[in-house]
Every structure is written in C-alpha cells, then in structure tokens.
Short mmCIF file of C-alpha atoms in Angstrom, two decimals:
data_model
loop_
_atom_site.label_atom_id
_atom_site.label_comp_id
_atom_site.label_asym_id
_atom_site.label_seq_id
_atom_site.Cartn_x
_atom_site.Cartn_y
_atom_site.Cartn_z
CA MET A 1 132.16 230.87 110.67
CA LYS A 2 134.26 234.02 111.24
CA LEU A 3 133.14 235.40 107.89
CA LEU A 4 129.49 234.67 108.73
CA LYS A 5 129.77 236.50 112.05
CA TYR A 6 131.40 239.46 110.34
CA THR A 7 128.63 239.53 107.72
CA ILE A 8 125.94 239.57 110.40
CA TYR A 9 127.84 242.30 112.25
CA ARG A 10 128.01 244.48 109.12
CA LEU A 11 124.31 243.93 108.40
CA LEU A 12 123.47 245.10 111.91
CA GLN A 13 125.68 248.15 111.37
CA ALA A 14 123.66 248.99 108.26
CA ILE A 15 120.44 249.43 110.28
CA PRO A 16 121.34 252.79 111.94
CA VAL A 17 122.74 254.00 108.60
CA LEU A 18 119.45 253.32 106.84
CA ILE A 19 117.51 254.90 109.73
CA GLY A 20 119.67 258.01 109.42
CA ILE A 21 119.02 258.14 105.67
CA SER A 22 115.28 257.86 106.28
CA VAL A 23 115.22 260.65 108.88
CA ILE A 24 117.25 263.11 106.79
CA THR A 25 115.33 262.38 103.60
CA PHE A 26 111.95 262.58 105.35
CA LEU A 27 112.78 265.98 106.84
CA LEU A 28 114.13 267.38 103.57
CA ALA A 29 111.16 266.09 101.58
CA ASN A 30 108.49 267.33 104.00
CA LEU A 31 109.98 270.63 105.16
CA GLY A 32 110.93 271.84 101.68
CA PRO A 33 108.96 274.52 99.83
CA GLY A 34 105.87 273.58 97.85
CA ASP A 35 102.66 271.67 98.48
CA PRO A 36 102.19 268.26 96.83
CA VAL A 37 98.41 268.54 96.95
CA SER A 38 98.45 271.90 95.17
CA LEU A 39 100.71 270.45 92.47
CA MET A 40 98.39 267.44 92.10
CA LEU A 41 95.34 269.69 91.63
CA GLN A 42 97.12 272.29 89.52
CA GLY A 43 94.91 273.42 86.63
CA GLN A 44 91.80 271.78 88.13
CA GLU A 45 88.89 273.34 89.91
CA HIS A 46 88.79 272.16 93.49
CA THR A 47 87.26 273.03 96.82
CA GLU A 48 88.78 273.27 100.25
CA ALA A 49 86.95 270.09 101.21
CA GLN A 50 88.63 268.18 98.36
CA VAL A 51 92.05 269.42 99.49
CA ARG A 52 91.34 268.32 103.06
CA ALA A 53 90.15 264.91 101.84
CA ILE A 54 93.36 264.36 99.85
CA GLU A 55 95.50 265.46 102.80
CA GLN A 56 93.63 263.04 105.05
CA ARG A 57 93.98 260.22 102.52
CA TYR A 58 97.77 260.56 102.37
CA GLY A 59 98.18 261.45 106.04
CA LEU A 60 99.34 265.00 105.34
CA ASP A 61 97.04 266.37 108.04
CA LYS A 62 99.00 264.63 110.80
CA PRO A 63 102.03 266.00 112.68
CA LEU A 64 105.42 265.35 111.12
CA HIS A 65 106.61 262.84 113.73
CA GLU A 66 103.40 260.79 113.41
CA ARG A 67 103.79 260.69 109.63
CA TYR A 68 107.37 259.46 109.99
CA VAL A 69 106.42 256.70 112.44
CA THR A 70 103.54 255.64 110.18
CA TYR A 71 105.80 255.57 107.14
CA MET A 72 108.52 253.52 108.88
CA ALA A 73 105.94 251.08 110.23
CA GLY A 74 104.68 250.50 106.71
CA LEU A 75 108.23 250.26 105.35
CA LEU A 76 109.05 247.45 107.78
CA GLN A 77 106.13 245.55 106.25
CA GLY A 78 107.34 246.17 102.71
CA ASP A 79 104.92 249.04 102.04
CA PHE A 80 106.70 252.02 100.46
CA GLY A 81 103.54 254.09 100.44
CA ARG A 82 101.51 255.54 97.59
CA SER A 83 102.72 258.18 95.16
CA ILE A 84 100.79 261.44 95.47
CA HIS A 85 101.51 262.51 91.90
CA TYR A 86 101.14 259.20 90.06
CA ARG A 87 98.43 257.89 92.46
CA ARG A 88 100.00 254.44 92.36
CA PRO A 89 101.98 252.33 94.87
CA VAL A 90 105.59 253.47 95.08
CA ALA A 91 106.82 249.87 94.97
CA ASP A 92 105.14 249.31 91.60
CA LEU A 93 106.69 252.46 90.14
CA MET A 94 110.17 251.49 91.35
CA LEU A 95 109.87 247.95 90.00
CA GLU A 96 109.01 249.38 86.59
CA ARG A 97 111.98 251.75 86.57
CA ILE A 98 114.74 249.90 88.40
CA GLY A 99 115.52 247.60 85.46
CA PRO A 100 116.80 250.35 83.10
CA THR A 101 118.85 251.92 85.89
CA LEU A 102 120.51 248.63 86.87
CA LEU A 103 121.20 247.89 83.19
CA LEU A 104 122.82 251.31 82.76
CA VAL A 105 124.89 251.18 85.98
CA LEU A 106 126.08 247.58 85.46
CA SER A 107 127.00 248.19 81.82
CA ALA A 108 128.89 251.34 82.84
CA TYR A 109 130.87 249.33 85.39
CA VAL A 110 131.61 246.64 82.80
CA PHE A 111 132.87 249.33 80.40
CA ALA A 112 134.96 250.90 83.17
CA LEU A 113 136.57 247.64 84.31
CA VAL A 114 137.22 246.27 80.81
CA THR A 115 138.97 249.48 79.74
CA ALA A 116 140.55 250.73 83.00
CA ILE A 117 142.35 247.60 84.17
CA PRO A 118 144.25 246.91 80.89
CA LEU A 119 145.08 250.61 80.47
CA GLY A 120 146.29 250.84 84.07
CA ILE A 121 148.51 247.77 83.62
CA ILE A 122 149.96 249.09 80.36
CA ALA A 123 150.59 252.52 81.89
CA ALA A 124 152.38 250.97 84.88
CA ASN A 125 154.47 248.70 82.68
CA LYS A 126 155.38 251.65 80.41
CA ARG A 127 155.93 254.12 83.19
CA ASN A 128 157.00 257.64 82.10
CA GLU A 129 156.74 256.64 78.44
CA PRO A 130 154.32 258.21 75.90
CA THR A 131 151.72 255.49 76.54
CA ASP A 132 151.77 256.33 80.24
CA HIS A 133 151.41 260.07 79.58
CA VAL A 134 148.41 259.53 77.29
CA SER A 135 146.66 257.30 79.83
CA ARG A 136 147.19 259.87 82.59
CA ILE A 137 145.71 262.62 80.41
CA VAL A 138 142.69 260.42 79.65
CA ALA A 139 142.27 259.68 83.37
CA LEU A 140 142.50 263.38 84.26
CA PHE A 141 139.87 264.21 81.64
CA GLY A 142 137.54 261.50 82.89
CA VAL A 143 137.83 262.50 86.55
CA SER A 144 137.31 266.22 85.93
CA THR A 145 134.46 266.06 83.38
CA PRO A 146 130.80 265.72 84.47
CA SER A 147 128.94 262.73 83.08
CA PHE A 148 126.04 264.81 81.75
CA TRP A 149 128.46 267.00 79.76
CA ILE A 150 130.11 263.92 78.26
CA GLY A 151 126.63 262.65 77.37
CA ILE A 152 125.71 265.90 75.60
CA VAL A 153 128.97 265.87 73.62
CA LEU A 154 128.45 262.23 72.63
CA ILE A 155 124.92 263.02 71.43
CA LEU A 156 126.09 265.99 69.37
CA ILE A 157 128.90 264.04 67.68
CA PHE A 158 127.65 260.47 67.28
CA ALA A 159 123.87 260.98 67.17
CA VAL A 160 123.26 264.42 65.65
CA LYS A 161 126.29 264.91 63.39
CA LEU A 162 127.25 261.36 62.39
CA GLY A 163 123.92 259.64 63.00
CA TRP A 164 125.55 256.40 64.15
CA PHE A 165 123.62 255.95 67.38
CA PRO A 166 120.20 257.01 68.72
CA SER A 167 120.16 260.04 70.99
CA SER A 168 117.47 258.96 73.44
CA GLY A 169 115.56 256.05 74.85
CA LEU A 170 116.57 252.51 75.69
CA VAL A 171 115.57 249.13 74.27
CA TYR A 172 115.15 246.59 77.05
CA PRO A 173 116.67 243.14 76.32
CA TRP A 174 114.25 241.36 78.66
CA ARG A 175 111.21 242.28 76.58
CA SER A 176 109.74 240.30 73.71
CA PRO A 177 110.81 241.43 70.20
CA ASP A 178 107.13 241.74 69.24
CA SER A 179 106.65 244.48 71.86
CA VAL A 180 109.26 246.76 70.22
CA ARG A 181 108.38 248.55 67.00
CA GLY A 182 110.47 247.49 64.00
CA ILE A 183 112.05 244.46 65.71
CA SER A 184 111.08 240.90 64.87
CA SER A 185 113.81 238.70 66.39
CA TYR A 186 115.99 238.47 69.48
CA PRO A 187 119.28 239.19 67.62
CA GLU A 188 117.76 242.45 66.39
CA LEU A 189 116.53 243.21 69.91
CA TYR A 190 119.99 242.72 71.44
CA TYR A 191 121.61 244.72 68.64
CA GLU A 192 119.27 247.66 69.23
CA THR A 193 119.83 247.36 72.98
CA ILE A 194 123.58 247.77 72.46
CA ARG A 195 123.09 250.70 70.05
CA HIS A 196 120.85 252.56 72.49
CA LEU A 197 122.99 251.68 75.52
CA LEU A 198 126.44 252.51 74.16
CA LEU A 199 126.42 256.31 74.50
CA PRO A 200 124.85 256.54 77.99
CA MET A 201 127.11 253.68 79.13
CA ILE A 202 130.22 255.60 78.05
CA ALA A 203 128.91 258.85 79.56
CA LEU A 204 128.27 257.23 82.94
CA GLY A 205 131.27 254.89 82.93
CA THR A 206 133.97 257.43 82.01
CA LEU A 207 134.36 258.71 85.57
CA GLN A 208 134.51 255.17 86.93
CA MET A 209 136.99 254.18 84.23
CA ALA A 210 139.28 257.12 84.98
CA THR A 211 139.20 256.53 88.75
CA ILE A 212 139.86 252.80 88.46
CA MET A 213 142.63 253.33 85.89
CA ARG A 214 144.52 255.74 88.16
CA VAL A 215 144.30 253.37 91.12
CA GLU A 216 145.25 250.37 88.96
CA ARG A 217 148.32 252.18 87.61
CA THR A 218 149.48 253.22 91.10
CA GLN A 219 148.96 249.76 92.60
CA MET A 220 150.66 247.99 89.69
CA ILE A 221 153.69 250.27 89.98
CA GLU A 222 153.95 249.42 93.69
CA SER A 223 153.52 245.71 92.96
CA LEU A 224 156.17 245.74 90.25
CA GLN A 225 158.62 247.28 92.73
CA GLY A 226 158.00 244.58 95.34
CA GLU A 227 160.70 242.20 96.51
CA TYR A 228 158.84 239.14 95.22
CA VAL A 229 158.81 240.66 91.71
CA LYS A 230 162.55 241.39 91.89
CA LEU A 231 163.13 237.79 92.98
CA ALA A 232 161.01 236.47 90.10
CA ARG A 233 162.98 238.57 87.63
CA ALA A 234 166.23 237.31 89.13
CA TYR A 235 165.05 233.76 88.42
CA GLY A 236 164.37 234.72 84.81
CA VAL A 237 160.57 234.60 84.96
CA PRO A 238 159.11 236.22 81.80
CA GLU A 239 157.76 239.75 82.26
CA ARG A 240 154.29 238.75 81.09
CA THR A 241 154.14 236.00 83.71
CA ILE A 242 155.26 238.45 86.39
CA LEU A 243 152.51 240.87 85.41
CA ARG A 244 149.81 238.22 85.23
CA LYS A 245 150.65 235.94 88.19
CA HIS A 246 152.64 238.01 90.66
CA ALA A 247 151.84 241.71 90.37
CA PHE A 248 148.25 241.66 89.11
CA ASN A 249 146.52 239.77 91.94
CA VAL A 250 148.11 241.86 94.67
CA ALA A 251 147.07 245.10 92.96
CA GLN A 252 143.36 244.25 92.73
CA LEU A 253 142.32 244.67 96.38
CA PRO A 254 142.06 248.50 96.20
CA ILE A 255 140.11 248.14 92.94
CA ILE A 256 137.40 246.23 94.79
CA THR A 257 137.23 249.09 97.30
CA ILE A 258 136.87 251.67 94.52
CA VAL A 259 134.15 249.67 92.76
CA GLY A 260 132.12 249.31 95.96
CA LEU A 261 132.46 252.89 97.21
CA ASN A 262 131.90 254.44 93.77
CA LEU A 263 128.51 252.78 93.54
CA SER A 264 126.93 255.91 95.04
CA THR A 265 128.70 258.05 92.43
CA ALA A 266 127.44 255.82 89.64
CA ILE A 267 123.86 255.93 90.93
CA GLY A 268 124.03 259.71 91.30
CA GLY A 269 125.45 260.03 87.79
CA ALA A 270 122.67 257.82 86.46
CA VAL A 271 120.14 260.46 87.54
CA LEU A 272 121.73 263.01 85.20
CA VAL A 273 122.54 260.57 82.39
CA GLU A 274 118.97 259.24 82.32
CA THR A 275 117.70 262.80 82.06
CA VAL A 276 120.09 263.66 79.20
CA PHE A 277 119.31 260.48 77.23
CA ASN A 278 115.59 260.42 78.09
CA ILE A 279 115.77 256.99 79.77
CA ASN A 280 112.81 256.06 81.97
CA GLY A 281 114.80 254.76 84.91
CA MET A 282 114.93 255.35 88.65
CA GLY A 283 117.02 258.49 88.20
CA ARG A 284 114.50 260.24 86.01
CA LEU A 285 111.67 259.08 88.26
CA PHE A 286 113.56 260.63 91.20
CA VAL A 287 113.89 263.96 89.39
CA ASP A 288 110.17 263.97 88.58
CA ALA A 289 109.31 263.12 92.20
CA ILE A 290 111.36 266.07 93.48
CA ALA A 291 109.77 268.41 90.92
CA GLN A 292 106.29 267.31 92.00
CA ASN A 293 107.18 267.39 95.72
CA ASP A 294 106.04 263.76 95.92
CA TYR A 295 107.62 262.96 99.28
CA GLN A 296 106.37 259.35 99.36
CA LEU A 297 108.10 258.60 96.06
CA VAL A 298 111.24 260.52 97.07
CA MET A 299 111.42 258.51 100.29
CA GLY A 300 110.91 255.19 98.52
CA ILE A 301 113.59 255.80 95.89
CA THR A 302 116.08 257.15 98.43
CA MET A 303 115.60 254.18 100.74
CA MET A 304 115.96 251.74 97.84
CA LEU A 305 119.13 253.39 96.52
CA GLY A 306 120.52 253.71 100.05
CA PHE A 307 119.91 250.01 100.66
CA LEU A 308 121.64 249.08 97.38
CA PHE A 309 124.65 251.23 98.27
CA VAL A 310 124.98 249.80 101.80
CA MET A 311 124.70 246.25 100.46
CA GLY A 312 127.32 247.06 97.83
CA VAL A 313 129.76 248.24 100.51
CA ILE A 314 129.15 245.13 102.63
CA ILE A 315 129.64 242.81 99.64
CA THR A 316 132.85 244.69 98.85
CA ASP A 317 134.19 244.12 102.36
CA ILE A 318 133.30 240.43 102.32
CA SER A 319 134.86 239.89 98.88
CA TYR A 320 138.29 240.92 100.25
CA ALA A 321 138.72 237.53 101.87
CA TYR A 322 138.15 235.76 98.56
CA VAL A 323 140.56 237.94 96.59
CA ASP A 324 143.37 238.11 99.18
CA PRO A 325 143.74 235.10 101.55
CA ARG A 326 145.77 237.29 103.92
CA VAL A 327 142.62 239.21 104.84
CA THR A 328 140.80 237.71 107.83
CA TYR A 329 137.81 238.84 109.85
CA GLY A 330 137.83 238.58 113.61
CA GLU A 331 140.73 236.08 113.78
CA SER A 332 143.52 236.56 116.28
CA ASP A 333 147.18 236.36 115.30
#
C-alpha cells in the first residue's frame, strides 16, 4: 500500500514537469525563425489566399496563447495534431517511427549492461592491476567520445574498409520475411536484423557502457571493503561467492539510478546515431521536423520522449524497493 501511494504521488509530480516541457517546447517551436507554411509551399506557385487558408486550417492565424490552449486540449484527448510538412496525423507518424528507436535504445542498453557490469566487477576485483588500468582507459574513452563520431569510425572500419556490416538502414524483426528484399525465412530476418543493428547499437551504447562500468567499479570496491565482506572472508567463504552473493547485490542500486537517469542521454544520442546510420526512427523524424519548422510534429515528439523519460525515472525509483529491501517509501522508523 505504501508503494502504491508513492507511485501515485510520483505520477502526480510528473504532471507539472510535462506541462513545463510543453510550454518551453511550444515557445521555442513557434517563436523560432522560419515559416512552416512557406516551407510547405516552397517551389510551388501560390497566392496569398492559399497561404491564409493553410494558416487557418492549422490554426496559425490565432494568437500564441490560444494555439497553446487548443493544442493542450487536443493532447488531453489523445490528439497530437496534424503535421504541417507531412500532412498526416502526428500520432500516425510517431507510431511508424517509434519502433526502430525503441529497438536501438533497448539494444544499446543491453549491450551496455552486458559489457559494463562484468568489466566493472573484474576491474574492482583486480584493483590497480593492468586489467583495472585498461578498463579505466576504455571507460574514459567511452565517456569523452561523442556517439556520432564513434558511429562514423565504425562505418569507416567495419562497413567501408572491411565490408563486414552494412553502413545504413535497419531490418525490423517484427516484419514478415516476405516484405524484406532477399530474405525468405525468419532466421535470415533475425540474422540481418543483428547485422544492421550491431554498429549503431555499439555507437549509442558506448557512453552508457562507460558510465555504468565506472559506477560499477566504484560501488564494487566499496562493497568489497565492507565489514560483512571481511567477516565472510574470515569465515573462509570463497572469493567468487563473496563477489556473487555479498558484494554484487549491494552495488547494484546506483546502477539502477544511472540506467534510469541516462535514458534522456540515450534518446538524445539516438537522434544523432539514427542520422549517421540513416535509420528511420523518431530521432531522424525529429531532425526533419525541426528543419521544416513543423511545430506540431516537434511538439508531439518532444511530449512523447518527455513522457517516456519521466516514466523511466519513476520506474527506476519504484524498482529500488525490489532490489534493496532496506529501501522503504513513506514508512516511519
């Protein structure tokens, strides 16, 4: 019951955050330079009456505060508006593009966790030894290198020079094999999905991997210096058992925090990685919307990504109680 009350409390806290995101994004999208109608009609012969009709259709002839109220009223009913550039509902465009972005972000997190946690444990267990020094250099490289630059280097080496992996595009595993050229079975479809996904996954997941590995190493070192670990060693408990049963569980709580809070970093990195690898996801759609000054689409994508980030943070907070029984919500001592 305490956990349920805390969850409801955090959901209520998310409302002003999302309202703040909507206000800032709406002002930036509508007060920026450029005219979406002019970009829509670029290269076409048009009259002033046609321009006025388009402005009236999309509500661009109304004052800014009325447009914001109208947009938020529609948003509360699940209407994200209509894209000025694509001339389609924003919700339909996002549904088409969110799948590749989620696939990329989730695979990048899987890559980061699978590599960072073992490397962090090994580095902590081999503190100040060559293995530890190498892992710290790798972590420093990953933290200080932009994801788009890593993507370009990976393309030049593994796609252009060696020809091992494709340099662009993505094969979606949820589609039928018959809809993809040159693929006739599901094993081939999944194989091509992995081949196309591997390079952008590494490019996006390197920063997450480096961050998680540094935190894992630090927390494991602190855990291994705890009194309960010294007592276990005094009783002759094997070192592997100490690492797995005593030190590991205690060290994972900050990792959950990093995974939840770095979700915004991963989504932001996906914008650049999708552009580098020519992936038709939400990130690339966002870049196109900004270039076309399509404020309805910019608003829709920002609100969707903001909602996903806020939900990720809330889920992270709630998951503490399941990982560490000492964590309680709203309970008195």
